[in-house]
PDB file of C-alpha atoms in Angstrom:
ATOM      1  CA  MET Y   8      31.402  73.115  -5.695  1.00 39.00           C
ATOM      2  CA  LEU Y   9      30.031  76.666  -5.968  1.00 35.00           C
ATOM      3  CA  LYS Y  10      31.206  76.835  -9.579  1.00 40.00           C
ATOM      4  CA  ARG Y  11      29.355  73.610 -10.413  1.00 41.00           C
ATOM      5  CA  LYS Y  12      26.163  74.841  -8.733  1.00 41.00           C
ATOM      6  CA  LEU Y  13      26.327  78.079 -10.703  1.00 40.00           C
ATOM      7  CA  LEU Y  14      26.876  76.145 -13.923  1.00 46.00           C
ATOM      8  CA  THR Y  15      23.903  73.900 -13.227  1.00 44.00           C
ATOM      9  CA  TYR Y  16      21.732  76.916 -12.395  1.00 44.00           C
ATOM     10  CA  ALA Y  17      22.765  78.560 -15.642  1.00 46.00           C
ATOM     11  CA  LEU Y  18      21.961  75.417 -17.583  1.00 50.00           C
ATOM     12  CA  ILE Y  19      18.538  75.104 -15.980  1.00 45.00           C
ATOM     13  CA  SER Y  20      17.792  78.778 -16.538  1.00 47.00           C
ATOM     14  CA  GLY Y  21      18.918  78.665 -20.161  1.00 52.00           C
ATOM     15  CA  LEU Y  22      17.077  75.483 -20.938  1.00 52.00           C
ATOM     16  CA  SER Y  23      13.939  76.757 -19.238  1.00 46.00           C
ATOM     17  CA  PHE Y  24      14.032  79.790 -21.499  1.00 39.00           C
ATOM     18  CA  SER Y  25      14.472  77.684 -24.626  1.00 44.00           C
ATOM     19  CA  MET Y  26      11.980  74.958 -23.746  1.00 44.00           C
ATOM     20  CA  GLY Y  27       9.021  76.958 -22.560  1.00 40.00           C
ATOM     21  CA  SER Y  28       6.376  75.508 -20.270  1.00 40.00           C
ATOM     22  CA  SER Y  29       5.694  72.321 -22.249  1.00 50.00           C
ATOM     23  CA  PHE Y  30       7.590  69.987 -24.536  1.00 61.00           C
ATOM     24  CA  VAL Y  31       4.452  68.838 -26.374  1.00 60.00           C
ATOM     25  CA  HIS Y  32       3.657  71.263 -29.201  1.00 62.00           C
ATOM     26  CA  ALA Y  33       0.652  70.593 -31.434  1.00 63.00           C
ATOM     27  CA  ASP Y  34       1.241  67.139 -32.944  1.00 82.00           C
ATOM     28  CA  VAL Y  35       4.986  67.067 -32.266  1.00 93.00           C
ATOM     29  CA  THR Y  36       6.625  65.858 -29.065  1.00 95.00           C
ATOM     30  CA  LYS Y  37      10.014  67.466 -28.463  1.00 95.00           C
ATOM     31  CA  LEU Y  38      12.304  65.546 -26.117  1.00 96.00           C
ATOM     32  CA  ARG Y  39      15.731  66.478 -24.835  1.00 97.00           C
ATOM     33  CA  LEU Y  40      17.959  63.463 -24.119  1.00 98.00           C
ATOM     34  CA  ALA Y  41      21.236  63.724 -22.230  1.00 97.00           C
ATOM     35  CA  VAL Y  42      24.030  61.476 -20.973  1.00 96.00           C
ATOM     36  CA  GLU Y  43      27.335  62.137 -19.244  1.00 91.00           C
ATOM     37  CA  THR Y  44      29.357  59.568 -21.175  1.00 90.00           C
ATOM     38  CA  THR Y  45      30.738  59.277 -24.704  1.00 90.00           C
ATOM     39  CA  PRO Y  46      29.838  56.828 -27.520  1.00 92.00           C
ATOM     40  CA  GLY Y  47      30.715  53.215 -26.685  1.00 89.00           C
ATOM     41  CA  ASP Y  48      29.831  53.475 -23.009  1.00 90.00           C
ATOM     42  CA  PRO Y  49      26.743  51.428 -21.973  1.00 93.00           C
ATOM     43  CA  LEU Y  50      24.870  54.496 -20.690  1.00 95.00           C
ATOM     44  CA  ASN Y  51      25.467  56.247 -23.990  1.00 96.00           C
ATOM     45  CA  ILE Y  52      24.559  53.149 -25.994  1.00 96.00           C
ATOM     46  CA  MET Y  53      21.257  52.778 -24.158  1.00 98.00           C
ATOM     47  CA  LEU Y  54      20.248  56.376 -24.782  1.00 98.00           C
ATOM     48  CA  ALA Y  55      21.451  56.407 -28.388  1.00 98.00           C
ATOM     49  CA  SER Y  56      19.521  53.212 -29.098  1.00 98.00           C
ATOM     50  CA  PHE Y  57      16.454  54.730 -27.459  1.00 98.00           C
ATOM     51  CA  ARG Y  58      16.857  57.825 -29.651  1.00 98.00           C
ATOM     52  CA  ASP Y  59      17.243  55.908 -32.897  1.00 98.00           C
ATOM     53  CA  THR Y  60      14.407  53.479 -32.190  1.00 98.00           C
ATOM     54  CA  LEU Y  61      12.004  56.215 -31.103  1.00 98.00           C
ATOM     55  CA  GLN Y  62      12.836  58.393 -34.100  1.00 98.00           C
ATOM     56  CA  SER Y  63      12.275  55.441 -36.417  1.00 98.00           C
ATOM     57  CA  SER Y  64       8.954  54.406 -34.887  1.00 97.00           C
ATOM     58  CA  ALA Y  65       7.427  57.835 -34.171  1.00 96.00           C
ATOM     59  CA  GLU Y  66       8.939  59.570 -37.225  1.00 94.00           C
ATOM     60  CA  GLU Y  67       7.577  63.124 -37.674  1.00 94.00           C
ATOM     61  CA  GLU Y  68       5.610  62.921 -34.421  1.00 96.00           C
ATOM     62  CA  VAL Y  69       8.777  63.432 -32.389  1.00 97.00           C
ATOM     63  CA  GLU Y  70      11.752  65.809 -32.423  1.00 97.00           C
ATOM     64  CA  LEU Y  71      14.773  64.749 -30.404  1.00 97.00           C
ATOM     65  CA  GLU Y  72      17.767  66.691 -29.082  1.00 97.00           C
ATOM     66  CA  PHE Y  73      20.684  64.526 -27.987  1.00 98.00           C
ATOM     67  CA  PHE Y  74      23.468  65.741 -25.685  1.00 98.00           C
ATOM     68  CA  GLU Y  75      26.373  63.412 -24.839  1.00 96.00           C
ATOM     69  CA  GLY Y  76      29.843  63.507 -23.363  1.00 92.00           C
ATOM     70  CA  GLY Y  77      28.789  65.695 -20.456  1.00 89.00           C
ATOM     71  CA  ALA Y  78      27.745  68.572 -22.737  1.00 94.00           C
ATOM     72  CA  LEU Y  79      25.121  69.556 -20.156  1.00 94.00           C
ATOM     73  CA  GLY Y  80      27.155  68.566 -17.109  1.00 89.00           C
ATOM     74  CA  SER Y  81      27.924  65.559 -14.932  1.00 85.00           C
ATOM     75  CA  GLU Y  82      25.379  62.893 -14.071  1.00 86.00           C
ATOM     76  CA  SER Y  83      24.535  64.791 -10.873  1.00 86.00           C
ATOM     77  CA  ASP Y  84      23.939  67.949 -12.937  1.00 91.00           C
ATOM     78  CA  LEU Y  85      21.772  66.014 -15.385  1.00 94.00           C
ATOM     79  CA  ILE Y  86      19.688  64.589 -12.559  1.00 94.00           C
ATOM     80  CA  GLN Y  87      18.905  68.143 -11.477  1.00 93.00           C
ATOM     81  CA  LEU Y  88      17.918  69.038 -15.031  1.00 95.00           C
ATOM     82  CA  LEU Y  89      15.720  65.944 -15.235  1.00 95.00           C
ATOM     83  CA  ARG Y  90      13.905  66.812 -12.033  1.00 91.00           C
ATOM     84  CA  ALA Y  91      13.454  70.368 -13.308  1.00 91.00           C
ATOM     85  CA  GLU Y  92      11.946  68.819 -16.472  1.00 92.00           C
ATOM     86  CA  GLN Y  93      14.520  70.582 -18.649  1.00 93.00           C
ATOM     87  CA  VAL Y  94      15.887  67.197 -19.733  1.00 96.00           C
ATOM     88  CA  GLN Y  95      13.195  64.640 -20.467  1.00 96.00           C
ATOM     89  CA  VAL Y  96      15.082  61.336 -20.692  1.00 97.00           C
ATOM     90  CA  LEU Y  97      18.218  60.348 -18.782  1.00 98.00           C
ATOM     91  CA  PRO Y  98      20.027  57.022 -18.185  1.00 98.00           C
ATOM     92  CA  ILE Y  99      21.324  56.775 -14.611  1.00 96.00           C
ATOM     93  CA  GLY Y 100      23.841  54.325 -13.142  1.00 94.00           C
ATOM     94  CA  SER Y 101      24.826  54.055  -9.486  1.00 91.00           C
ATOM     95  CA  ASP Y 102      23.768  57.645  -8.751  1.00 91.00           C
ATOM     96  CA  ILE Y 103      20.108  56.570  -8.886  1.00 95.00           C
ATOM     97  CA  VAL Y 104      20.450  55.854  -5.158  1.00 94.00           C
ATOM     98  CA  GLU Y 105      20.653  59.625  -4.595  1.00 91.00           C
ATOM     99  CA  LEU Y 106      17.052  59.831  -5.782  1.00 95.00           C
ATOM    100  CA  ASP Y 107      15.713  56.773  -3.984  1.00 97.00           C
ATOM    101  CA  SER Y 108      17.536  55.056  -1.131  1.00 96.00           C
ATOM    102  CA  ASN Y 109      15.783  51.766  -1.924  1.00 97.00           C
ATOM    103  CA  PHE Y 110      18.048  51.429  -4.960  1.00 97.00           C
ATOM    104  CA  ALA Y 111      20.819  50.787  -2.424  1.00 97.00           C
ATOM    105  CA  ILE Y 112      19.749  47.169  -2.808  1.00 97.00           C
ATOM    106  CA  PHE Y 113      22.221  47.214  -5.714  1.00 96.00           C
ATOM    107  CA  ASP Y 114      24.995  48.151  -3.278  1.00 96.00           C
ATOM    108  CA  MET Y 115      24.435  44.886  -1.381  1.00 96.00           C
ATOM    109  CA  PRO Y 116      27.264  42.541  -2.377  1.00 96.00           C
ATOM    110  CA  PHE Y 117      26.392  39.255  -4.065  1.00 95.00           C
ATOM    111  CA  MET Y 118      22.641  39.822  -4.225  1.00 93.00           C
ATOM    112  CA  PHE Y 119      22.451  38.259  -7.683  1.00 94.00           C
ATOM    113  CA  ALA Y 120      24.049  34.970  -8.669  1.00 91.00           C
ATOM    114  CA  ASP Y 121      24.425  35.935 -12.318  1.00 94.00           C
ATOM    115  CA  LYS Y 122      23.286  38.418 -14.943  1.00 95.00           C
ATOM    116  CA  GLN Y 123      20.216  36.461 -15.980  1.00 95.00           C
ATOM    117  CA  THR Y 124      18.951  36.329 -12.402  1.00 95.00           C
ATOM    118  CA  ALA Y 125      19.291  40.108 -12.132  1.00 97.00           C
ATOM    119  CA  ARG Y 126      17.658  40.691 -15.515  1.00 97.00           C
ATOM    120  CA  ASP Y 127      14.700  38.439 -14.724  1.00 97.00           C
ATOM    121  CA  ALA Y 128      14.177  40.249 -11.407  1.00 97.00           C
ATOM    122  CA  LEU Y 129      14.318  43.697 -13.029  1.00 97.00           C
ATOM    123  CA  ASP Y 130      11.992  42.677 -15.846  1.00 97.00           C
ATOM    124  CA  GLY Y 131       9.578  41.270 -13.284  1.00 96.00           C
ATOM    125  CA  GLU Y 132       8.339  42.013  -9.790  1.00 97.00           C
ATOM    126  CA  LEU Y 133      11.504  43.626  -8.437  1.00 98.00           C
ATOM    127  CA  GLY Y 134      11.560  46.066 -11.350  1.00 98.00           C
ATOM    128  CA  GLU Y 135       7.926  46.970 -10.719  1.00 98.00           C
ATOM    129  CA  LEU Y 136       8.650  47.456  -7.019  1.00 98.00           C
ATOM    130  CA  LEU Y 137      11.601  49.742  -7.763  1.00 98.00           C
ATOM    131  CA  ALA Y 138       9.641  51.700 -10.378  1.00 98.00           C
ATOM    132  CA  ASP Y 139       6.817  52.311  -7.895  1.00 98.00           C
ATOM    133  CA  SER Y 140       9.326  53.419  -5.274  1.00 98.00           C
ATOM    134  CA  LEU Y 141      11.133  55.840  -7.604  1.00 98.00           C
ATOM    135  CA  ARG Y 142       7.854  57.345  -8.795  1.00 97.00           C
ATOM    136  CA  GLU Y 143       6.709  57.891  -5.211  1.00 96.00           C
ATOM    137  CA  LYS Y 144      10.001  59.236  -3.849  1.00 96.00           C
ATOM    138  CA  SER Y 145      11.278  61.308  -6.773  1.00 96.00           C
ATOM    139  CA  GLY Y 146       8.455  61.769  -9.272  1.00 95.00           C
ATOM    140  CA  LEU Y 147      10.369  59.883 -11.959  1.00 97.00           C
ATOM    141  CA  GLU Y 148       9.129  57.205 -14.327  1.00 98.00           C
ATOM    142  CA  VAL Y 149      11.254  54.134 -15.042  1.00 98.00           C
ATOM    143  CA  LEU Y 150      11.154  53.457 -18.781  1.00 98.00           C
ATOM    144  CA  ALA Y 151      13.376  50.359 -18.720  1.00 98.00           C
ATOM    145  CA  PHE Y 152      16.309  48.775 -16.920  1.00 98.00           C
ATOM    146  CA  GLY Y 153      19.456  48.338 -18.969  1.00 98.00           C
ATOM    147  CA  GLU Y 154      22.770  46.949 -17.802  1.00 97.00           C
ATOM    148  CA  LEU Y 155      26.149  48.256 -16.749  1.00 95.00           C
ATOM    149  CA  GLY Y 156      26.847  44.793 -15.359  1.00 95.00           C
ATOM    150  CA  PHE Y 157      28.847  43.270 -12.551  1.00 97.00           C
ATOM    151  CA  ARG Y 158      31.547  45.459 -11.093  1.00 97.00           C
ATOM    152  CA  ILE Y 159      35.165  44.444 -10.583  1.00 97.00           C
ATOM    153  CA  ILE Y 160      38.081  46.041  -8.743  1.00 98.00           C
ATOM    154  CA  SER Y 161      41.220  47.334 -10.420  1.00 98.00           C
ATOM    155  CA  ASN Y 162      44.259  48.833  -8.715  1.00 98.00           C
ATOM    156  CA  SER Y 163      47.949  49.557  -9.136  1.00 97.00           C
ATOM    157  CA  ARG Y 164      49.295  47.914  -5.975  1.00 97.00           C
ATOM    158  CA  ARG Y 165      48.396  44.217  -5.781  1.00 98.00           C
ATOM    159  CA  PRO Y 166      45.960  41.523  -6.899  1.00 98.00           C
ATOM    160  CA  ILE Y 167      42.799  41.347  -4.792  1.00 98.00           C
ATOM    161  CA  ASN Y 168      42.320  37.727  -3.743  1.00 98.00           C
ATOM    162  CA  THR Y 169      40.582  38.143  -0.374  1.00 98.00           C
ATOM    163  CA  PRO Y 170      38.946  41.074   1.455  1.00 97.00           C
ATOM    164  CA  GLU Y 171      42.172  41.544   3.434  1.00 97.00           C
ATOM    165  CA  ASP Y 172      43.896  42.633   0.216  1.00 98.00           C
ATOM    166  CA  LEU Y 173      41.674  45.717   0.140  1.00 98.00           C
ATOM    167  CA  SER Y 174      43.124  47.056   3.384  1.00 97.00           C
ATOM    168  CA  GLY Y 175      44.097  50.708   3.003  1.00 96.00           C
ATOM    169  CA  LEU Y 176      43.554  50.894  -0.745  1.00 97.00           C
ATOM    170  CA  LYS Y 177      42.300  54.277  -1.962  1.00 98.00           C
ATOM    171  CA  LEU Y 178      39.492  53.236  -4.271  1.00 98.00           C
ATOM    172  CA  ARG Y 179      37.272  55.503  -6.327  1.00 97.00           C
ATOM    173  CA  THR Y 180      33.585  54.762  -5.790  1.00 95.00           C
ATOM    174  CA  PRO Y 181      30.393  56.508  -6.868  1.00 90.00           C
ATOM    175  CA  GLY Y 182      28.900  58.914  -4.348  1.00 88.00           C
ATOM    176  CA  SER Y 183      26.455  56.324  -2.985  1.00 90.00           C
ATOM    177  CA  ALA Y 184      26.688  56.331   0.815  1.00 93.00           C
ATOM    178  CA  THR Y 185      25.972  52.610   0.920  1.00 95.00           C
ATOM    179  CA  ARG Y 186      28.684  51.768  -1.642  1.00 95.00           C
ATOM    180  CA  ILE Y 187      31.109  53.802   0.464  1.00 96.00           C
ATOM    181  CA  LEU Y 188      29.930  51.987   3.599  1.00 96.00           C
ATOM    182  CA  ALA Y 189      30.478  48.604   1.963  1.00 96.00           C
ATOM    183  CA  PHE Y 190      34.094  49.331   1.088  1.00 97.00           C
ATOM    184  CA  GLU Y 191      34.789  50.901   4.459  1.00 97.00           C
ATOM    185  CA  MET Y 192      33.552  47.696   6.093  1.00 97.00           C
ATOM    186  CA  LEU Y 193      35.899  45.732   3.818  1.00 96.00           C
ATOM    187  CA  GLY Y 194      38.852  47.832   5.011  1.00 96.00           C
ATOM    188  CA  ALA Y 195      39.415  49.984   1.930  1.00 97.00           C
ATOM    189  CA  ALA Y 196      39.538  53.781   1.802  1.00 97.00           C
ATOM    190  CA  PRO Y 197      36.682  54.616  -0.606  1.00 97.00           C
ATOM    191  CA  THR Y 198      36.962  57.980  -2.350  1.00 96.00           C
ATOM    192  CA  PRO Y 199      33.924  59.339  -4.216  1.00 94.00           C
ATOM    193  CA  MET Y 200      34.923  61.080  -7.432  1.00 91.00           C
ATOM    194  CA  SER Y 201      33.402  62.030 -10.762  1.00 86.00           C
ATOM    195  CA  LEU Y 202      34.178  59.336 -13.313  1.00 86.00           C
ATOM    196  CA  GLY Y 203      35.700  61.854 -15.697  1.00 85.00           C
ATOM    197  CA  GLU Y 204      38.386  62.693 -13.119  1.00 93.00           C
ATOM    198  CA  VAL Y 205      39.425  59.119 -12.321  1.00 96.00           C
ATOM    199  CA  TYR Y 206      42.023  58.522 -15.057  1.00 97.00           C
ATOM    200  CA  ILE Y 207      44.194  61.482 -13.985  1.00 97.00           C
ATOM    201  CA  ALA Y 208      43.791  60.585 -10.301  1.00 98.00           C
ATOM    202  CA  LEU Y 209      44.945  57.019 -10.978  1.00 98.00           C
ATOM    203  CA  ARG Y 210      47.853  58.163 -13.127  1.00 97.00           C
ATOM    204  CA  GLN Y 211      49.015  60.661 -10.522  1.00 97.00           C
ATOM    205  CA  GLY Y 212      48.664  58.196  -7.644  1.00 97.00           C
ATOM    206  CA  VAL Y 213      45.900  60.133  -5.901  1.00 97.00           C
ATOM    207  CA  LEU Y 214      43.919  56.898  -6.151  1.00 98.00           C
ATOM    208  CA  ASP Y 215      45.174  53.327  -5.972  1.00 98.00           C
ATOM    209  CA  GLY Y 216      42.224  51.881  -7.835  1.00 98.00           C
ATOM    210  CA  GLN Y 217      38.535  51.914  -8.599  1.00 98.00           C
ATOM    211  CA  GLU Y 218      35.524  49.617  -9.035  1.00 97.00           C
ATOM    212  CA  ASN Y 219      33.394  49.510 -12.165  1.00 95.00           C
ATOM    213  CA  PRO Y 220      32.185  47.122 -14.845  1.00 94.00           C
ATOM    214  CA  LEU Y 221      34.876  45.991 -17.285  1.00 95.00           C
ATOM    215  CA  SER Y 222      33.328  48.043 -20.069  1.00 90.00           C
ATOM    216  CA  VAL Y 223      33.969  51.254 -18.125  1.00 91.00           C
ATOM    217  CA  LEU Y 224      37.658  50.384 -17.731  1.00 94.00           C
ATOM    218  CA  GLU Y 225      37.855  50.111 -21.489  1.00 92.00           C
ATOM    219  CA  GLU Y 226      35.737  53.152 -22.355  1.00 88.00           C
ATOM    220  CA  PHE Y 227      37.655  55.489 -20.024  1.00 91.00           C
ATOM    221  CA  SER Y 228      41.052  53.783 -20.695  1.00 94.00           C
ATOM    222  CA  LEU Y 229      41.468  53.135 -16.966  1.00 96.00           C
ATOM    223  CA  TYR Y 230      43.292  49.852 -17.646  1.00 97.00           C
ATOM    224  CA  GLU Y 231      46.197  51.930 -18.990  1.00 97.00           C
ATOM    225  CA  VAL Y 232      46.950  53.183 -15.466  1.00 97.00           C
ATOM    226  CA  GLN Y 233      46.123  50.002 -13.541  1.00 97.00           C
ATOM    227  CA  ASP Y 234      48.290  46.905 -13.075  1.00 98.00           C
ATOM    228  CA  TYR Y 235      45.719  44.524 -11.631  1.00 98.00           C
ATOM    229  CA  VAL Y 236      42.110  43.643 -12.427  1.00 98.00           C
ATOM    230  CA  SER Y 237      40.333  41.366  -9.957  1.00 98.00           C
ATOM    231  CA  LEU Y 238      37.045  39.810 -11.086  1.00 97.00           C
ATOM    232  CA  THR Y 239      35.181  40.247  -7.808  1.00 97.00           C
ATOM    233  CA  ASN Y 240      31.748  40.741  -9.449  1.00 96.00           C
ATOM    234  CA  HIS Y 241      30.736  42.158  -6.078  1.00 96.00           C
ATOM    235  CA  VAL Y 242      27.628  44.104  -7.136  1.00 96.00           C
ATOM    236  CA  TYR Y 243      25.400  44.278 -10.197  1.00 97.00           C
ATOM    237  CA  THR Y 244      24.604  47.745 -11.541  1.00 96.00           C
ATOM    238  CA  PRO Y 245      21.610  48.343 -13.801  1.00 98.00           C
ATOM    239  CA  ILE Y 246      21.045  51.376 -15.999  1.00 98.00           C
ATOM    240  CA  THR Y 247      17.775  53.028 -15.043  1.00 98.00           C
ATOM    241  CA  LEU Y 248      16.381  54.903 -18.037  1.00 98.00           C
ATOM    242  CA  THR Y 249      14.239  57.596 -16.468  1.00 98.00           C
ATOM    243  CA  MET Y 250      11.791  60.322 -17.390  1.00 97.00           C
ATOM    244  CA  SER Y 251       9.892  62.828 -15.304  1.00 92.00           C
ATOM    245  CA  ALA Y 252       6.571  61.221 -14.356  1.00 93.00           C
ATOM    246  CA  ASN Y 253       4.840  64.508 -15.213  1.00 91.00           C
ATOM    247  CA  SER Y 254       6.488  64.580 -18.618  1.00 92.00           C
ATOM    248  CA  TYR Y 255       5.559  60.965 -19.252  1.00 96.00           C
ATOM    249  CA  ALA Y 256       1.943  61.647 -18.277  1.00 95.00           C
ATOM    250  CA  GLU Y 257       1.773  64.461 -20.854  1.00 94.00           C
ATOM    251  CA  LEU Y 258       2.530  62.025 -23.669  1.00 96.00           C
ATOM    252  CA  SER Y 259      -0.328  60.572 -25.686  1.00 95.00           C
ATOM    253  CA  PRO Y 260      -0.997  56.855 -25.101  1.00 96.00           C
ATOM    254  CA  ASP Y 261       0.425  56.120 -28.538  1.00 96.00           C
ATOM    255  CA  MET Y 262       3.615  58.079 -27.804  1.00 97.00           C
ATOM    256  CA  GLN Y 263       3.949  56.323 -24.445  1.00 97.00           C
ATOM    257  CA  GLU Y 264       3.966  53.011 -26.303  1.00 98.00           C
ATOM    258  CA  HIS Y 265       6.660  54.298 -28.654  1.00 98.00           C
ATOM    259  CA  VAL Y 266       8.741  55.516 -25.698  1.00 98.00           C
ATOM    260  CA  ILE Y 267       8.499  52.253 -23.727  1.00 98.00           C
ATOM    261  CA  SER Y 268       9.279  50.155 -26.787  1.00 98.00           C
ATOM    262  CA  ALA Y 269      12.331  52.289 -27.585  1.00 98.00           C
ATOM    263  CA  ALA Y 270      13.495  52.060 -23.975  1.00 98.00           C
ATOM    264  CA  GLN Y 271      13.219  48.269 -24.046  1.00 98.00           C
ATOM    265  CA  GLU Y 272      15.314  48.161 -27.208  1.00 98.00           C
ATOM    266  CA  GLY Y 273      17.946  50.290 -25.482  1.00 98.00           C
ATOM    267  CA  ALA Y 274      17.963  47.897 -22.521  1.00 98.00           C
ATOM    268  CA  TYR Y 275      18.364  44.926 -24.864  1.00 98.00           C
ATOM    269  CA  GLN Y 276      21.337  46.549 -26.597  1.00 97.00           C
ATOM    270  CA  THR Y 277      23.188  47.137 -23.306  1.00 97.00           C
ATOM    271  CA  ARG Y 278      22.635  43.554 -22.212  1.00 96.00           C
ATOM    272  CA  GLN Y 279      23.933  42.255 -25.522  1.00 94.00           C
ATOM    273  CA  LEU Y 280      26.980  44.489 -25.157  1.00 92.00           C
ATOM    274  CA  SER Y 281      27.575  43.217 -21.625  1.00 93.00           C
ATOM    275  CA  ASP Y 282      27.474  39.590 -22.750  1.00 91.00           C
ATOM    276  CA  THR Y 283      29.835  40.031 -25.677  1.00 90.00           C
ATOM    277  CA  SER Y 284      32.287  42.476 -24.147  1.00 89.00           C
ATOM    278  CA  ASP Y 285      33.201  40.926 -20.784  1.00 88.00           C
ATOM    279  CA  ALA Y 286      35.102  37.905 -22.132  1.00 83.00           C
ATOM    280  CA  GLU Y 287      36.678  39.964 -24.914  1.00 93.00           C
ATOM    281  CA  LEU Y 288      37.835  42.638 -22.473  1.00 95.00           C
ATOM    282  CA  VAL Y 289      39.499  40.168 -20.121  1.00 94.00           C
ATOM    283  CA  GLU Y 290      41.538  38.940 -23.076  1.00 94.00           C
ATOM    284  CA  ALA Y 291      42.255  42.490 -24.236  1.00 95.00           C
ATOM    285  CA  PHE Y 292      43.428  43.666 -20.805  1.00 97.00           C
ATOM    286  CA  THR Y 293      45.642  40.594 -20.414  1.00 96.00           C
ATOM    287  CA  SER Y 294      47.178  41.275 -23.825  1.00 96.00           C
ATOM    288  CA  ALA Y 295      47.823  44.863 -22.709  1.00 96.00           C
ATOM    289  CA  GLY Y 296      49.891  43.589 -19.770  1.00 97.00           C
ATOM    290  CA  VAL Y 297      47.268  43.886 -17.015  1.00 97.00           C
ATOM    291  CA  ALA Y 298      47.235  40.990 -14.538  1.00 98.00           C
ATOM    292  CA  VAL Y 299      43.682  39.620 -14.353  1.00 97.00           C
ATOM    293  CA  ASN Y 300      42.837  37.277 -11.471  1.00 97.00           C
ATOM    294  CA  GLN Y 301      39.858  35.357 -10.123  1.00 97.00           C
ATOM    295  CA  PRO Y 302      39.548  36.125  -6.373  1.00 98.00           C
ATOM    296  CA  ASP Y 303      38.438  33.788  -3.612  1.00 97.00           C
ATOM    297  CA  LEU Y 304      34.767  34.750  -3.863  1.00 96.00           C
ATOM    298  CA  ALA Y 305      33.767  32.608  -0.882  1.00 96.00           C
ATOM    299  CA  SER Y 306      35.814  34.847   1.422  1.00 97.00           C
ATOM    300  CA  PHE Y 307      34.125  37.940  -0.046  1.00 96.00           C
ATOM    301  CA  GLN Y 308      30.671  36.413   0.327  1.00 95.00           C
ATOM    302  CA  THR Y 309      31.325  35.661   3.989  1.00 96.00           C
ATOM    303  CA  ALA Y 310      32.623  39.188   4.615  1.00 96.00           C
ATOM    304  CA  SER Y 311      29.573  40.629   2.863  1.00 96.00           C
ATOM    305  CA  VAL Y 312      26.946  39.259   5.242  1.00 96.00           C
ATOM    306  CA  PRO Y 313      27.264  42.112   7.782  1.00 97.00           C
ATOM    307  CA  ILE Y 314      27.459  44.609   4.907  1.00 97.00           C
ATOM    308  CA  ARG Y 315      24.097  43.477   3.524  1.00 96.00           C
ATOM    309  CA  GLU Y 316      22.625  43.682   7.015  1.00 96.00           C
ATOM    310  CA  ALA Y 317      23.930  47.232   7.481  1.00 97.00           C
ATOM    311  CA  ILE Y 318      22.573  48.362   4.115  1.00 97.00           C
ATOM    312  CA  ALA Y 319      19.221  46.688   4.773  1.00 96.00           C
ATOM    313  CA  GLU Y 320      18.759  48.989   7.770  1.00 95.00           C
ATOM    314  CA  ARG Y 321      18.795  51.960   5.373  1.00 95.00           C
ATOM    315  CA  LEU Y 322      16.042  50.604   3.148  1.00 97.00           C
ATOM    316  CA  ASP Y 323      12.339  51.092   3.762  1.00 97.00           C
ATOM    317  CA  ALA Y 324      11.296  48.134   5.897  1.00 97.00           C
ATOM    318  CA  VAL Y 325       8.252  47.296   3.768  1.00 97.00           C
ATOM    319  CA  PHE Y 326      10.256  47.566   0.545  1.00 97.00           C
ATOM    320  CA  TRP Y 327      12.996  45.300   1.903  1.00 97.00           C
ATOM    321  CA  GLU Y 328      10.517  42.672   3.049  1.00 96.00           C
ATOM    322  CA  GLN Y 329       8.844  42.677  -0.367  1.00 97.00           C
ATOM    323  CA  ALA Y 330      12.184  42.553  -2.173  1.00 96.00           C
ATOM    324  CA  GLN Y 331      13.325  39.589  -0.080  1.00 94.00           C
ATOM    325  CA  ASN Y 332      10.116  37.726  -0.869  1.00 93.00           C
ATOM    326  CA  ILE Y 333      10.774  38.295  -4.569  1.00 93.00           C
ATOM    327  CA  LEU Y 334      14.451  37.371  -4.533  1.00 91.00           C
ATOM    328  CA  GLU Y 335      14.254  34.599  -1.943  1.00 83.00           C
ATOM    329  CA  PRO Y 336      10.711  33.151  -2.186  1.00 64.00           C
ATOM    330  CA  ARG Y 337       9.747  31.073   0.808  1.00 41.00           C
TER     331      ARG Y 337
END
């Protein structure tokens, strides 16, 4: 832990030295973009699409630096760099809850019936509500919401058909306290771990399984060390493409339009990927010898009622009331 903190400090110090006090120089806007994952992963695809679209539309008005594959650290490290304004644009998955507890709404099981319902909510009033909350709590601007998608459970011990099948399983989860709470209430033994460490932990038996969208199983080759994939679709995870609100405010109105348009294109690309890849990946995993099953979702939905209630207690009361009115209009 100390080593990671020292590394992050060194990165911030070094980047501060190289960036100076502002990233807007004369008529050129210089932006540093960073992502933890490698090409092919939805987070990476969203940021790469943002980069390419912005470069094409703004041309010589913008200079972009692009760091991928954890070149500047883990997602937690990158969040620190973003808040220090040493990275200007960052796509964030589940770890967004570390910046704003109201994003724990995405840790509530079965909040969204399908992808389109979640997309419509994020492109509408719920997205505006979350963007306002993140700006107020963390000083970050939401540029667009992309898609990691619905999460499933994989493991090396048994198919997951009902919540009882989770009993005692050591499952990797993100560091979100509410995601950990949810799996504890379902009887599993959730184990937060950096995504880059999961493959070795699964192979060595330190973990029994993990939960992620199907695309992550493919990108990180996790299916190679898992015998069972259970299509629980228990929570929907967006990609929140973020920028420091101060940095965003420094942009000219014209550049802001370029940035938002590029972010929306990145979001579109991740949603397209999600739609095309899920069915293909189920077939690919089955062909690779992984047993893919459809659980009894009704039993999971029943078990999730007290979980949603427990998570709701951790949200701002006003936010939760507004979110409920949006998602369940009376």
